[in-house]
Backbone as CSV, one residue per row, in Angstrom:
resi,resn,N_x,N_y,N_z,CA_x,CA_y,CA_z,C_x,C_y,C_z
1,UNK,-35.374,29.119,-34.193,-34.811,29.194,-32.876,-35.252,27.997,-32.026
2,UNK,-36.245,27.481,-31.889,-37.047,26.504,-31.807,-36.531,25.151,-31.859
3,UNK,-35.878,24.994,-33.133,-35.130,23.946,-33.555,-33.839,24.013,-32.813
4,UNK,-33.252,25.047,-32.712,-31.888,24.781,-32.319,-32.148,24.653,-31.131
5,UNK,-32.673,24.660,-30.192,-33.406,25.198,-28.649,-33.294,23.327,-28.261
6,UNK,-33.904,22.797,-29.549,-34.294,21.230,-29.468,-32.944,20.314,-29.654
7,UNK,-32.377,20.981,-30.511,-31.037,20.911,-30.657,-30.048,20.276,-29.714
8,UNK,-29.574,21.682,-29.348,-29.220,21.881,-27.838,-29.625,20.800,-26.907
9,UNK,-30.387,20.923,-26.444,-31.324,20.018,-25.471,-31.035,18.537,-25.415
10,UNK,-31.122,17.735,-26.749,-30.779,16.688,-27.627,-29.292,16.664,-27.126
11,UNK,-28.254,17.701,-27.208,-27.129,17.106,-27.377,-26.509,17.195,-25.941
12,UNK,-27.479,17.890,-24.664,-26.840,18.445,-23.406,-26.653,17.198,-22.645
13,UNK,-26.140,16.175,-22.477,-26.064,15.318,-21.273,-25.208,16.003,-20.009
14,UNK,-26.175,15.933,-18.856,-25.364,16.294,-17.681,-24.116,15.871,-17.237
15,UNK,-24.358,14.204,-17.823,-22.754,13.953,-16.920,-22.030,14.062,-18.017
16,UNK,-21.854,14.127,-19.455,-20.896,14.320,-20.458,-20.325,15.978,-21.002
17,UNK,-20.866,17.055,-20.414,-20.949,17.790,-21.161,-19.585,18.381,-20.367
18,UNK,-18.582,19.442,-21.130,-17.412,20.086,-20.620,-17.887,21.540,-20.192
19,UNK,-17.297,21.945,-19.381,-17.344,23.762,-18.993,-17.419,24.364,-20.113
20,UNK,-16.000,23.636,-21.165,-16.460,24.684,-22.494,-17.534,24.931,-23.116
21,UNK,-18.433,23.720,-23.041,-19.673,23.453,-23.886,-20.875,24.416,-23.297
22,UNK,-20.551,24.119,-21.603,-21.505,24.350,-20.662,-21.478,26.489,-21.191
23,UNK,-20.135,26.538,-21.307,-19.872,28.248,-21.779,-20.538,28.520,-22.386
24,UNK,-20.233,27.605,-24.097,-20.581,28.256,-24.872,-21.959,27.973,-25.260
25,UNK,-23.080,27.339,-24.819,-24.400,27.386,-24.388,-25.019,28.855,-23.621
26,UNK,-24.293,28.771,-22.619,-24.673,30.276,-21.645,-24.433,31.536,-23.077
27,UNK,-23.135,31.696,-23.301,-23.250,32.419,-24.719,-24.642,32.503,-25.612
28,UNK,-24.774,31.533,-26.328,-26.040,30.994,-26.943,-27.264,31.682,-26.511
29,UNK,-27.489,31.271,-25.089,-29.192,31.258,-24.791,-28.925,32.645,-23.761
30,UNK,-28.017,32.727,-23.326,-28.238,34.295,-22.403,-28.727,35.345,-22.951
31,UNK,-28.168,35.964,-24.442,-28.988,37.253,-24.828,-30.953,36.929,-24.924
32,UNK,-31.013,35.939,-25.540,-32.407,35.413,-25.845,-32.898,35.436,-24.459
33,UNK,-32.591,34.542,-23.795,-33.501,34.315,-22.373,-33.797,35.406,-21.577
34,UNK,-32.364,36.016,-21.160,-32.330,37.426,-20.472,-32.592,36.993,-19.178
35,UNK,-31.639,36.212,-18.430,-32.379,35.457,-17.283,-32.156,36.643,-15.964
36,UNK,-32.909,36.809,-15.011,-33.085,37.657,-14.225,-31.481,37.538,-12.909
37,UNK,-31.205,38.212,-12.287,-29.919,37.883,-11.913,-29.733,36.409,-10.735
38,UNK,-30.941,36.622,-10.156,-31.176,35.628,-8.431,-31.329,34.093,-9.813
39,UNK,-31.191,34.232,-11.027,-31.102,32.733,-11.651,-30.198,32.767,-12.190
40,UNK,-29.152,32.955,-11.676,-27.853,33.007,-12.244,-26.677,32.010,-11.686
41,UNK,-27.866,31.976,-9.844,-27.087,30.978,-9.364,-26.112,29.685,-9.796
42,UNK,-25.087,29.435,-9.164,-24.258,28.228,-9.991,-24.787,27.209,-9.499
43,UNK,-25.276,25.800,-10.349,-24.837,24.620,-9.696,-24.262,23.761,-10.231
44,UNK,-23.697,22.489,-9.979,-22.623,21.315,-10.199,-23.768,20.515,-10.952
45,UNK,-23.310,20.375,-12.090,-24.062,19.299,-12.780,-23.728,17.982,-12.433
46,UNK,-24.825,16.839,-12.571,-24.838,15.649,-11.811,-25.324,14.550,-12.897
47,UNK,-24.362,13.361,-12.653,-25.283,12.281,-13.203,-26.080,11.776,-13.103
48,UNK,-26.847,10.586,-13.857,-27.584,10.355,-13.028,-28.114,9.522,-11.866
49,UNK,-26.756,9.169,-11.109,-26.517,8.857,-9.655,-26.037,9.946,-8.748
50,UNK,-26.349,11.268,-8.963,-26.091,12.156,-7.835,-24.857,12.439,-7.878
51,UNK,-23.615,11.829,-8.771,-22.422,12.694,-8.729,-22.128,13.432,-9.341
52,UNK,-21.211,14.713,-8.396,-20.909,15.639,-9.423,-19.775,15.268,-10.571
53,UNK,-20.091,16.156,-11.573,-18.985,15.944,-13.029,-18.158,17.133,-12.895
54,UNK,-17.797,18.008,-11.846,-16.898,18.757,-12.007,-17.249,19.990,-12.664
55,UNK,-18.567,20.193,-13.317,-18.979,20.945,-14.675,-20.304,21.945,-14.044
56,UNK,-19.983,23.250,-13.653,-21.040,24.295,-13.093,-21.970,25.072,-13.991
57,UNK,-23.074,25.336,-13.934,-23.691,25.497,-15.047,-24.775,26.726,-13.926
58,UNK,-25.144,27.621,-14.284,-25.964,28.738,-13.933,-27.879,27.871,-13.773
59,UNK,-28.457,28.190,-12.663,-29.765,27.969,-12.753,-30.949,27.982,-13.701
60,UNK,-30.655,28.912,-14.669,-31.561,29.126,-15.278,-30.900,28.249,-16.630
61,UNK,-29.960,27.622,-17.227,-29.499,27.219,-18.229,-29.946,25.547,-17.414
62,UNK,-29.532,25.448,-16.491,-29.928,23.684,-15.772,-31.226,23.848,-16.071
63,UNK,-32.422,24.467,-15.872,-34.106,24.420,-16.122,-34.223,24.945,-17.670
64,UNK,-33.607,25.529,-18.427,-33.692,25.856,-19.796,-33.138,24.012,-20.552
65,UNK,-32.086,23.975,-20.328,-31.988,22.373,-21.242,-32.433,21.151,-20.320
66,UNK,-32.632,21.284,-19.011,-32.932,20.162,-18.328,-31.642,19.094,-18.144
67,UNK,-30.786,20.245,-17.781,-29.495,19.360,-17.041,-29.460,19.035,-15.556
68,UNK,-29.300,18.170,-15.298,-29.171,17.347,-13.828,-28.529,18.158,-13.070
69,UNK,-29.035,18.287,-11.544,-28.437,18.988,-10.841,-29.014,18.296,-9.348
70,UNK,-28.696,18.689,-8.410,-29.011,18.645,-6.915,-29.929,19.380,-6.455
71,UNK,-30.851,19.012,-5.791,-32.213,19.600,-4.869,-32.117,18.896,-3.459
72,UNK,-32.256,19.623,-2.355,-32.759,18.811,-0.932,-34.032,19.263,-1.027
73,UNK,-34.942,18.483,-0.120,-35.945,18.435,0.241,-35.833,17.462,1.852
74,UNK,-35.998,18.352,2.488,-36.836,17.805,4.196,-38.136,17.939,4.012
75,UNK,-38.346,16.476,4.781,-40.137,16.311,5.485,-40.139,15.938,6.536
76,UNK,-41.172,16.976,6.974,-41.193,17.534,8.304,-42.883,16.635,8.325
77,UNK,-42.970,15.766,9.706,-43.745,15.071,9.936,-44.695,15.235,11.484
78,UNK,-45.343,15.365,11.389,-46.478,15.922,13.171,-46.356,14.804,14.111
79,UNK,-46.473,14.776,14.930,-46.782,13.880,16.108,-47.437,12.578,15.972
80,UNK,-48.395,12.891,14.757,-49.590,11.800,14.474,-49.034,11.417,13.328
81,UNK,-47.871,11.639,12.764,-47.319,10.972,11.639,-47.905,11.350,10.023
82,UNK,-48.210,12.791,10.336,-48.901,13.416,8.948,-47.640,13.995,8.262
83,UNK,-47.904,14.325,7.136,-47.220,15.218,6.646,-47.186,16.736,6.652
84,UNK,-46.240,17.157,6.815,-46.465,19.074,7.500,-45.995,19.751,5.720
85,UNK,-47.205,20.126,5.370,-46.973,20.847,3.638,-47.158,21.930,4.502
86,UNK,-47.186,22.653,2.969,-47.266,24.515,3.290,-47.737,24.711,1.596
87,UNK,-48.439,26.201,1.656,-48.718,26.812,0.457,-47.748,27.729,0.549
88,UNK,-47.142,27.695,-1.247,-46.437,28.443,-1.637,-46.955,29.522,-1.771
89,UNK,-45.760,30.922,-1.055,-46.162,32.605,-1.295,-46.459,32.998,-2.482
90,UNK,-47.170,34.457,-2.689,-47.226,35.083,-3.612,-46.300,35.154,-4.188
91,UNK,-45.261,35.338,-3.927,-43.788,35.989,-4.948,-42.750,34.849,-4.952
92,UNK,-43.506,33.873,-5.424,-41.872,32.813,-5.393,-42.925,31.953,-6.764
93,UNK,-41.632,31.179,-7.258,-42.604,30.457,-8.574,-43.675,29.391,-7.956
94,UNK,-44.451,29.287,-8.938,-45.746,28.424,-8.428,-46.353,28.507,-7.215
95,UNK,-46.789,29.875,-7.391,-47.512,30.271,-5.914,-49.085,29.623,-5.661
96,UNK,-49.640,29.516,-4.244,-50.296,28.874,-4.106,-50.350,26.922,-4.364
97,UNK,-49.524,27.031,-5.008,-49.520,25.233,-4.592,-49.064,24.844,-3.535
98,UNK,-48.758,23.302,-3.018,-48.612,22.879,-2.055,-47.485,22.217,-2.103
99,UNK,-46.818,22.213,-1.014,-45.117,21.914,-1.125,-44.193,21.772,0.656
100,UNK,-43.494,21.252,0.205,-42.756,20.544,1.691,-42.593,22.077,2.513
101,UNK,-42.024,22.298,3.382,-41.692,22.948,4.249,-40.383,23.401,3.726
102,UNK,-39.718,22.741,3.738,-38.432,23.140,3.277,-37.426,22.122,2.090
103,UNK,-37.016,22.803,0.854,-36.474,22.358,-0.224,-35.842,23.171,-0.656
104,UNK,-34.986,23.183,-1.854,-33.973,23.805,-2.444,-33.018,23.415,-3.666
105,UNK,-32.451,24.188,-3.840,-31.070,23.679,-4.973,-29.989,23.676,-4.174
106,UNK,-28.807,23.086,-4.803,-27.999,22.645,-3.995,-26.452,23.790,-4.827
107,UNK,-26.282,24.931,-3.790,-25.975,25.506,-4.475,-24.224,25.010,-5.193
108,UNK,-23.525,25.134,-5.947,-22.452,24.476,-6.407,-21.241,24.812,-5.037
109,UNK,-20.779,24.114,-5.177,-19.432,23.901,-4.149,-19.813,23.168,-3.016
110,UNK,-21.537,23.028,-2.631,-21.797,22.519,-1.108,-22.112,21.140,-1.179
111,UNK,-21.904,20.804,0.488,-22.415,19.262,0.099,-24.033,19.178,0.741
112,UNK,-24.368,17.886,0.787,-26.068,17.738,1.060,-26.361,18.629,1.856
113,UNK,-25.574,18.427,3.196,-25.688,18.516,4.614,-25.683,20.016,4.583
114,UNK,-24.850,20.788,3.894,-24.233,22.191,3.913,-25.819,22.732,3.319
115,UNK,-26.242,22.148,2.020,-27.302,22.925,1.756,-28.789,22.609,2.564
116,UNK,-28.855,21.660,2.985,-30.175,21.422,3.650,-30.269,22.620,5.266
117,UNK,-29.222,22.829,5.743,-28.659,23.296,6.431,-29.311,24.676,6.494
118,UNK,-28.686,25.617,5.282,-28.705,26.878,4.598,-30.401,26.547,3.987
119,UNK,-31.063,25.561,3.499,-32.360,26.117,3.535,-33.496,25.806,4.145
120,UNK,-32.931,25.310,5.475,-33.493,24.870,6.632,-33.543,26.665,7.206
121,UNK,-32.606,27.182,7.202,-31.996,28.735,7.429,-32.962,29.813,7.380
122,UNK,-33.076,29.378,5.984,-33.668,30.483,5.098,-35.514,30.211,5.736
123,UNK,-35.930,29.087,5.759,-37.221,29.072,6.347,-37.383,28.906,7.562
């Protein structure tokens, strides 16, 4: 399983790959993975200059093969020109580390502005 896992991975390019492919991957690795539903989210796969290829692929399959996708990140800066981090909560991944104020995925259909927006929102 291992091998094909490497496989896969080997053959996924973000900006080349078709919906069909992108399908029949999700097929593939969904019974195995069993991904929880809140990673199911869609996003627009990207080259690697930030454009989209037209080609939506679920969250947890973009971090399973390491297909390109969109993230914002704002930094939020103090008066004195520091940087304003925060520790990550108990219940979100990589808790206790240290991390911007506000970041995200970029969920599929939106543009920069739309998602920085929505997770400017959310925090």
């Amino acid at each position: 399983m291992l091998q094909r896992l490497a496989d896969d991975m080997t053959q996924a390019d973000s900006a080349r790959l078709t919906q069909p492919q992108v399908d029949g991957l999700i097929d593939r690795w969904q019974p195995i993975v069993q991904p929880r539903p809140k990673h199911h989210e869609p996003f627009d796969l990207v080259t690697c200059d930030g454009e989209t290829t037209g080609v939506v692929a679920p969250r947890w399959l973009c971090h399973l093969m390491g297909l390109c996708h969109r993230t914002v990140h704002l930094v939020l800066r103090t008066p004195q020109d520091w940087l304003a981090l925060q520790v990550r909560g108990r219940h979100v991944d990589w808790p206790g580390r240290l991390d911007l104020s506000v970041t995200g995925h970029v969920r599929a259909g939106l543009s920069w502005q739309q998602a920085m927006q929505r997770e400017a929102a959310e925090e």
